[in-house]
Coordinates of C-alpha atoms in Angstrom, one line a residue:
X263 CA -48.9 7.2 204.2
X264 CA -45.3 8.5 204.6
X265 CA -42.6 6.0 205.1
X266 CA -42.1 5.3 208.8
X267 CA -38.8 6.0 210.6
X268 CA -38.4 2.3 211.3
X269 CA -38.6 1.5 207.5
X270 CA -36.3 4.4 206.7
X271 CA -33.8 3.2 209.3
X272 CA -33.9 -0.4 208.1
X273 CA -33.3 0.8 204.5
X274 CA -30.5 3.1 205.5
X275 CA -28.8 0.4 207.6
X276 CA -29.0 -2.0 204.7
X277 CA -27.5 0.5 202.3
X278 CA -24.7 1.5 204.7
X279 CA -23.8 -2.2 205.1
X280 CA -23.8 -2.7 201.4
X281 CA -21.5 0.3 201.0
X282 CA -19.1 -1.1 203.6
X283 CA -19.7 1.9 205.9
X284 CA -19.2 1.1 209.6
X285 CA -21.4 2.9 212.2
X286 CA -22.5 2.3 215.8
X287 CA -26.1 3.3 215.7
X288 CA -28.7 5.5 214.0
X289 CA -31.0 8.1 215.6
X290 CA -33.9 10.1 214.2
X291 CA -33.5 13.9 214.2
X292 CA -36.4 16.2 214.8
X293 CA -38.8 16.9 211.9
X294 CA -38.3 20.6 211.5
X295 CA -38.6 21.2 207.7
X296 CA -40.8 20.6 204.7
X297 CA -38.2 19.1 202.4
X298 CA -36.2 16.4 204.2
X299 CA -36.1 13.9 207.0
X300 CA -32.8 13.5 208.7
X301 CA -31.1 10.5 210.5
X302 CA -27.9 10.9 212.5
X303 CA -25.3 8.3 211.7
X304 CA -23.2 7.7 214.9
X305 CA -19.7 6.5 214.0
X306 CA -16.5 5.8 216.0
X307 CA -14.8 8.8 214.3
X308 CA -16.7 11.6 212.7
X309 CA -20.5 11.4 212.6
X310 CA -22.5 11.7 209.4
X311 CA -26.2 12.6 208.6
X312 CA -28.5 11.0 206.1
X313 CA -30.7 13.6 204.3
X314 CA -33.8 11.9 203.0
X315 CA -35.9 14.0 200.6
X316 CA -39.6 14.2 201.2
X317 CA -40.0 16.0 197.8
X318 CA -38.0 18.0 195.3
X319 CA -38.1 21.8 195.7
X320 CA -36.5 22.0 192.3
X321 CA -39.5 19.9 190.9
X322 CA -37.2 17.1 189.8
X323 CA -37.7 13.3 189.8
X324 CA -35.9 11.3 192.6
X325 CA -32.7 10.5 190.7
X326 CA -32.3 13.9 189.2
X327 CA -33.1 15.6 192.5
X328 CA -30.4 13.5 194.2
X329 CA -27.8 14.5 191.6
X330 CA -28.8 18.1 191.9
X331 CA -28.5 18.1 195.7
X332 CA -25.2 16.2 195.5
X333 CA -23.8 18.8 193.2
X334 CA -24.9 21.6 195.6
X335 CA -22.9 20.0 198.4
X336 CA -19.9 19.1 196.3
X337 CA -19.6 22.6 194.9
X338 CA -20.4 24.6 198.0
X339 CA -18.3 22.6 200.5
X340 CA -15.1 23.7 198.6
X341 CA -15.5 27.1 200.4
X342 CA -15.1 25.4 203.8
X343 CA -18.5 26.4 205.4
X344 CA -20.8 23.7 204.1
X345 CA -20.9 19.9 205.1
X346 CA -19.0 17.6 202.8
X347 CA -20.8 15.0 200.8
X348 CA -19.9 11.3 201.5
X349 CA -22.3 9.4 199.3
X350 CA -25.7 8.9 197.8
X351 CA -28.4 6.5 198.9
X352 CA -30.1 5.0 195.9
X353 CA -33.8 5.2 195.3
X354 CA -35.7 2.2 196.7
X355 CA -39.1 1.2 197.9
X356 CA -38.2 2.1 201.4
X357 CA -36.4 5.3 200.3
X358 CA -38.5 6.4 197.4
X359 CA -36.5 9.6 196.9
X360 CA -33.1 8.2 198.0
X361 CA -30.9 10.2 200.1
X362 CA -27.5 11.9 200.7
X363 CA -24.9 11.3 203.4
X364 CA -23.1 14.4 204.6
X365 CA -21.0 15.6 207.5
X366 CA -22.9 15.9 210.8
X367 CA -22.4 19.4 212.1
X368 CA -22.4 19.9 215.9
X369 CA -23.3 23.4 216.9
X370 CA -25.9 25.8 218.2
X371 CA -28.5 27.6 216.2
X372 CA -27.6 31.0 214.8
X373 CA -28.8 33.9 217.0
X374 CA -29.4 37.3 215.4
X375 CA -28.0 39.9 215.2
X376 CA -24.9 38.6 217.0
X377 CA -24.1 35.9 214.5
X378 CA -24.7 37.9 211.3
X379 CA -20.9 38.7 210.9
X380 CA -20.2 34.9 211.0
X381 CA -22.9 34.3 208.5
X382 CA -21.6 37.1 206.2
X383 CA -18.2 35.4 206.2
X384 CA -19.7 32.0 205.4
X385 CA -21.6 33.5 202.5
X386 CA -18.6 35.3 201.2
X387 CA -16.7 32.0 201.1
X388 CA -19.4 30.6 198.9
X389 CA -19.7 33.6 196.6
X390 CA -16.0 33.8 196.1
X391 CA -15.7 30.3 194.6
X392 CA -14.7 30.4 190.9
X393 CA -17.2 29.4 188.3
X394 CA -16.5 26.0 187.0
X395 CA -16.1 25.3 183.3
X396 CA -19.2 23.1 183.4
X397 CA -22.0 24.2 185.6
X398 CA -24.5 21.4 185.0
X399 CA -26.6 20.1 186.7
X400 CA -27.0 23.3 188.7
X401 CA -29.0 26.1 187.2
X402 CA -26.8 28.7 185.6
X403 CA -28.8 31.1 183.5
X404 CA -26.8 33.5 181.3
X405 CA -29.1 36.3 182.4
X406 CA -29.5 35.6 186.1
X407 CA -31.6 38.7 186.8
X408 CA -34.0 37.9 184.0
X409 CA -34.2 34.3 185.3
X410 CA -35.1 35.5 188.8
X411 CA -37.8 37.9 187.5
X412 CA -39.3 35.0 185.4
X413 CA -39.2 32.6 188.4
X414 CA -41.0 35.1 190.6
X415 CA -43.5 35.9 187.9
X416 CA -44.3 32.2 187.4
X417 CA -44.8 31.8 191.1
X418 CA -47.0 34.9 191.3
X419 CA -49.6 33.0 189.3
X420 CA -50.6 31.4 192.6
X421 CA -51.7 34.7 194.1
X422 CA -55.1 34.4 192.5
X423 CA -55.4 30.7 193.5
X424 CA -54.6 31.1 197.2
X425 CA -57.9 32.7 198.4
X426 CA -56.1 35.9 199.3
X427 CA -57.7 39.3 200.1
X428 CA -57.8 41.5 196.9
X429 CA -55.7 44.2 198.8
X430 CA -52.9 41.7 199.4
X431 CA -52.8 40.6 195.8
X432 CA -52.8 44.3 194.7
X433 CA -50.0 45.2 197.1
X434 CA -47.8 42.2 195.9
X435 CA -48.4 43.0 192.3
X436 CA -47.4 46.6 192.9
X437 CA -44.1 45.4 194.3
X438 CA -43.7 43.1 191.3
X439 CA -44.1 46.1 189.0
X440 CA -41.4 48.0 190.9
X441 CA -38.7 45.4 189.9
X442 CA -36.3 46.9 187.4
X443 CA -36.2 45.3 184.0
X444 CA -32.4 45.0 183.9
X445 CA -29.4 45.5 186.2
X446 CA -26.2 47.2 185.3
X447 CA -24.0 44.7 187.3
X448 CA -25.4 41.2 187.4
X449 CA -22.3 39.0 187.8
X450 CA -23.0 35.4 188.6
X451 CA -21.5 33.3 191.4
X452 CA -22.5 30.1 193.3
X453 CA -25.4 30.9 195.6
X454 CA -27.5 28.8 198.0
X455 CA -30.9 30.5 197.3
X456 CA -32.0 29.3 200.7
X457 CA -30.0 31.1 203.4
X458 CA -32.6 31.9 206.1
X459 CA -30.8 32.0 209.5
X460 CA -32.3 28.7 210.6
X461 CA -30.1 26.9 208.0
X462 CA -26.9 27.9 209.8
X463 CA -25.3 26.2 212.8
X464 CA -22.5 28.0 214.8
X465 CA -19.7 25.5 215.6
X466 CA -17.3 25.4 218.5
X467 CA -14.6 27.0 216.4
X468 CA -16.9 30.0 215.8
X469 CA -17.9 29.3 212.2
X470 CA -21.3 29.6 210.7
X471 CA -21.9 26.5 208.7
X472 CA -24.7 26.4 206.1
X473 CA -26.2 22.9 206.6
X474 CA -29.1 22.9 204.2
X475 CA -28.5 23.0 200.4
X476 CA -30.8 21.8 197.7
X477 CA -31.6 24.9 195.6
X478 CA -28.1 26.1 194.8
X479 CA -27.4 27.7 191.5
X480 CA -25.2 30.2 189.7
X481 CA -27.0 33.5 190.3
X482 CA -26.8 36.8 192.1
X483 CA -25.2 37.0 195.6
X484 CA -27.7 39.7 196.6
X485 CA -30.3 37.0 196.7
X486 CA -28.5 35.2 199.5
X487 CA -27.9 38.4 201.4
X488 CA -31.6 39.2 201.2
X489 CA -32.7 35.7 202.1
X490 CA -30.5 35.9 205.3
X491 CA -31.7 39.3 206.5
X492 CA -35.3 39.9 205.3
X493 CA -38.1 40.0 207.8
X494 CA -39.7 37.0 206.1
X495 CA -36.5 35.0 206.9
X496 CA -35.4 36.3 210.3
X497 CA -38.8 35.6 211.7
X498 CA -39.3 32.2 210.0
X499 CA -37.5 29.8 212.4
X500 CA -39.2 29.5 215.8
X501 CA -35.8 29.0 217.5
X502 CA -33.9 32.0 216.1
X503 CA -36.5 34.7 215.4
X504 CA -35.4 38.3 215.4
X505 CA -36.6 41.5 213.8
X506 CA -33.5 43.3 212.6
X507 CA -33.2 47.1 212.7
X508 CA -32.2 49.0 209.6
X509 CA -28.7 49.5 211.0
X510 CA -28.3 45.8 211.7
X511 CA -29.2 44.9 208.1
X512 CA -26.7 47.5 206.8
X513 CA -24.0 46.2 209.1
X514 CA -24.6 42.7 207.8
X515 CA -24.2 43.8 204.2
X516 CA -21.0 45.8 205.2
X517 CA -19.5 42.7 206.8
X518 CA -20.2 40.7 203.6
X519 CA -18.6 43.4 201.5
X520 CA -15.6 43.5 203.7
X521 CA -15.1 39.8 203.3
X522 CA -15.7 39.9 199.5
X523 CA -13.5 42.9 198.7
X524 CA -15.9 43.9 195.9
X525 CA -19.6 44.2 195.8
X526 CA -22.5 44.8 193.4
X527 CA -24.0 48.3 193.5
X528 CA -26.5 49.4 196.1
X529 CA -29.2 49.5 193.3
X530 CA -28.5 45.8 192.4
X531 CA -28.5 44.7 196.1
X532 CA -31.8 46.5 196.7
X533 CA -33.3 45.0 193.5
X534 CA -32.2 41.5 194.7
X535 CA -33.7 42.1 198.1
X536 CA -37.1 43.1 196.7
X537 CA -37.1 40.1 194.3
X538 CA -36.2 37.7 197.0
X539 CA -38.9 39.1 199.2
X540 CA -41.4 38.7 196.4
X541 CA -40.2 35.1 195.8
X542 CA -40.9 34.4 199.4
X543 CA -44.4 36.0 199.3
X544 CA -45.4 34.2 196.1
X545 CA -44.0 30.9 197.6
X546 CA -46.3 31.5 200.5
X547 CA -49.2 31.9 198.1
X548 CA -48.2 28.7 196.4
X549 CA -47.9 26.8 199.7
X550 CA -51.3 28.2 200.9
X551 CA -52.9 26.9 197.7
X552 CA -51.2 23.5 197.6
X553 CA -50.5 22.1 201.1
X554 CA -54.0 20.6 201.5
X555 CA -53.7 18.6 198.3
X556 CA -53.1 14.9 198.6
X557 CA -49.6 13.5 198.8
X558 CA -47.8 12.8 195.5
X559 CA -47.6 9.0 195.8
X560 CA -45.5 8.8 192.6
X561 CA -42.7 11.1 193.9
X562 CA -42.6 13.2 190.7
X563 CA -41.3 16.5 192.0
X564 CA -42.5 19.2 194.3
X565 CA -45.0 18.0 197.0
X566 CA -46.2 20.4 199.7
X567 CA -48.9 18.1 201.1
X568 CA -49.2 18.3 204.9
X569 CA -49.1 14.4 205.0
X570 CA -45.3 14.5 204.6
X571 CA -44.5 16.6 207.7
X572 CA -45.2 16.7 211.4
X573 CA -48.4 18.6 212.3
X574 CA -46.7 21.1 214.5
X575 CA -44.3 22.1 211.6
X576 CA -47.3 22.5 209.3
X577 CA -49.1 24.7 211.9
X578 CA -45.9 26.8 212.2
X579 CA -45.6 27.2 208.5
X580 CA -49.3 28.1 208.2
X581 CA -48.9 30.8 210.9
X582 CA -45.9 32.3 209.1
X583 CA -47.5 32.2 205.7
X584 CA -50.6 34.0 206.9
X585 CA -48.5 36.6 208.7
X586 CA -46.2 37.4 205.8
X587 CA -49.2 37.8 203.4
X588 CA -50.9 40.2 205.9
X589 CA -51.1 43.9 205.1
X590 CA -49.0 44.8 208.2
X591 CA -46.1 42.5 207.3
X592 CA -46.1 43.7 203.6
X593 CA -46.0 47.3 204.8
X594 CA -43.2 46.6 207.2
X595 CA -40.9 45.2 204.4
X596 CA -42.0 47.8 201.9
X597 CA -40.9 50.6 204.4
X598 CA -37.6 48.9 205.1
X599 CA -36.9 48.8 201.3
X600 CA -37.6 52.5 201.1
X601 CA -35.2 53.2 203.9
X602 CA -32.4 51.0 202.6
X603 CA -32.6 52.6 199.2
X604 CA -31.3 55.8 200.7
X605 CA -28.7 54.3 203.1
X606 CA -27.2 51.1 201.6

């Protein structure tokens, strides 16, 4: 069985005491995701949050996963729109995957399309950060487009294992075939790789803060832009669902370009958008095939088993997965891509 909140809280309290960190009390946060539990650390001054991994979306062991997530926060927070990292919680029996302590962000959920300009500014702050001399432990492929194509291709192996309709498999593979082999302008920068709107909070000072980072890497910024504004992202979170018009998507890209001062070509942005959509669809196939498997008791890496997450969250994810893999949803995004190719 998953570790209870009481056991997590006791382990967290012990480790905070050992580290000499003063706090007033701890409170559980709602279970809204597949990858982490969260505990709010109430302090006399600024509050913090403990992020306790349920699994590793990077398919890493507990210690390596913590190091990876820590690097994501350390690198990205330099842009000013990501919580700062305050410490690591070591792996223990009560915290089998350890945890991170980061700034608690008070704010409302992002609402679309109104908050897209704020999100565009936050993403530009991330994408403008200089590449460090040493990129490890974050992924930093020399050929980021080729790496993205290969990652989507590997994930696409789950299409035939997910009990999908033959027409769905055929449509997704047709879209895979439409990905260009190479891009003329594929310059790397730090990206989140997980920027769906539910991962942003809008603060009192009117900033969009990206609060959930664990898959960051040095790759193509068009992937983040796509992940923010694709239909499969904007309709994912139950509390901030929206179906963007073509003009709203274009306005979002234009706001990002204005904050950046320079931009990849339209062809590159469209290619990244198609690839990110296909990454999402093939992830859906993977989750559909894996979520009924038994929990990984040895905490080896990825673990999509339903045992780790509240049943209502699993039901929501199942609903979204079935919808995104439906012919109607695939046709909707396909038609959007055709339109954007002529207007972006």
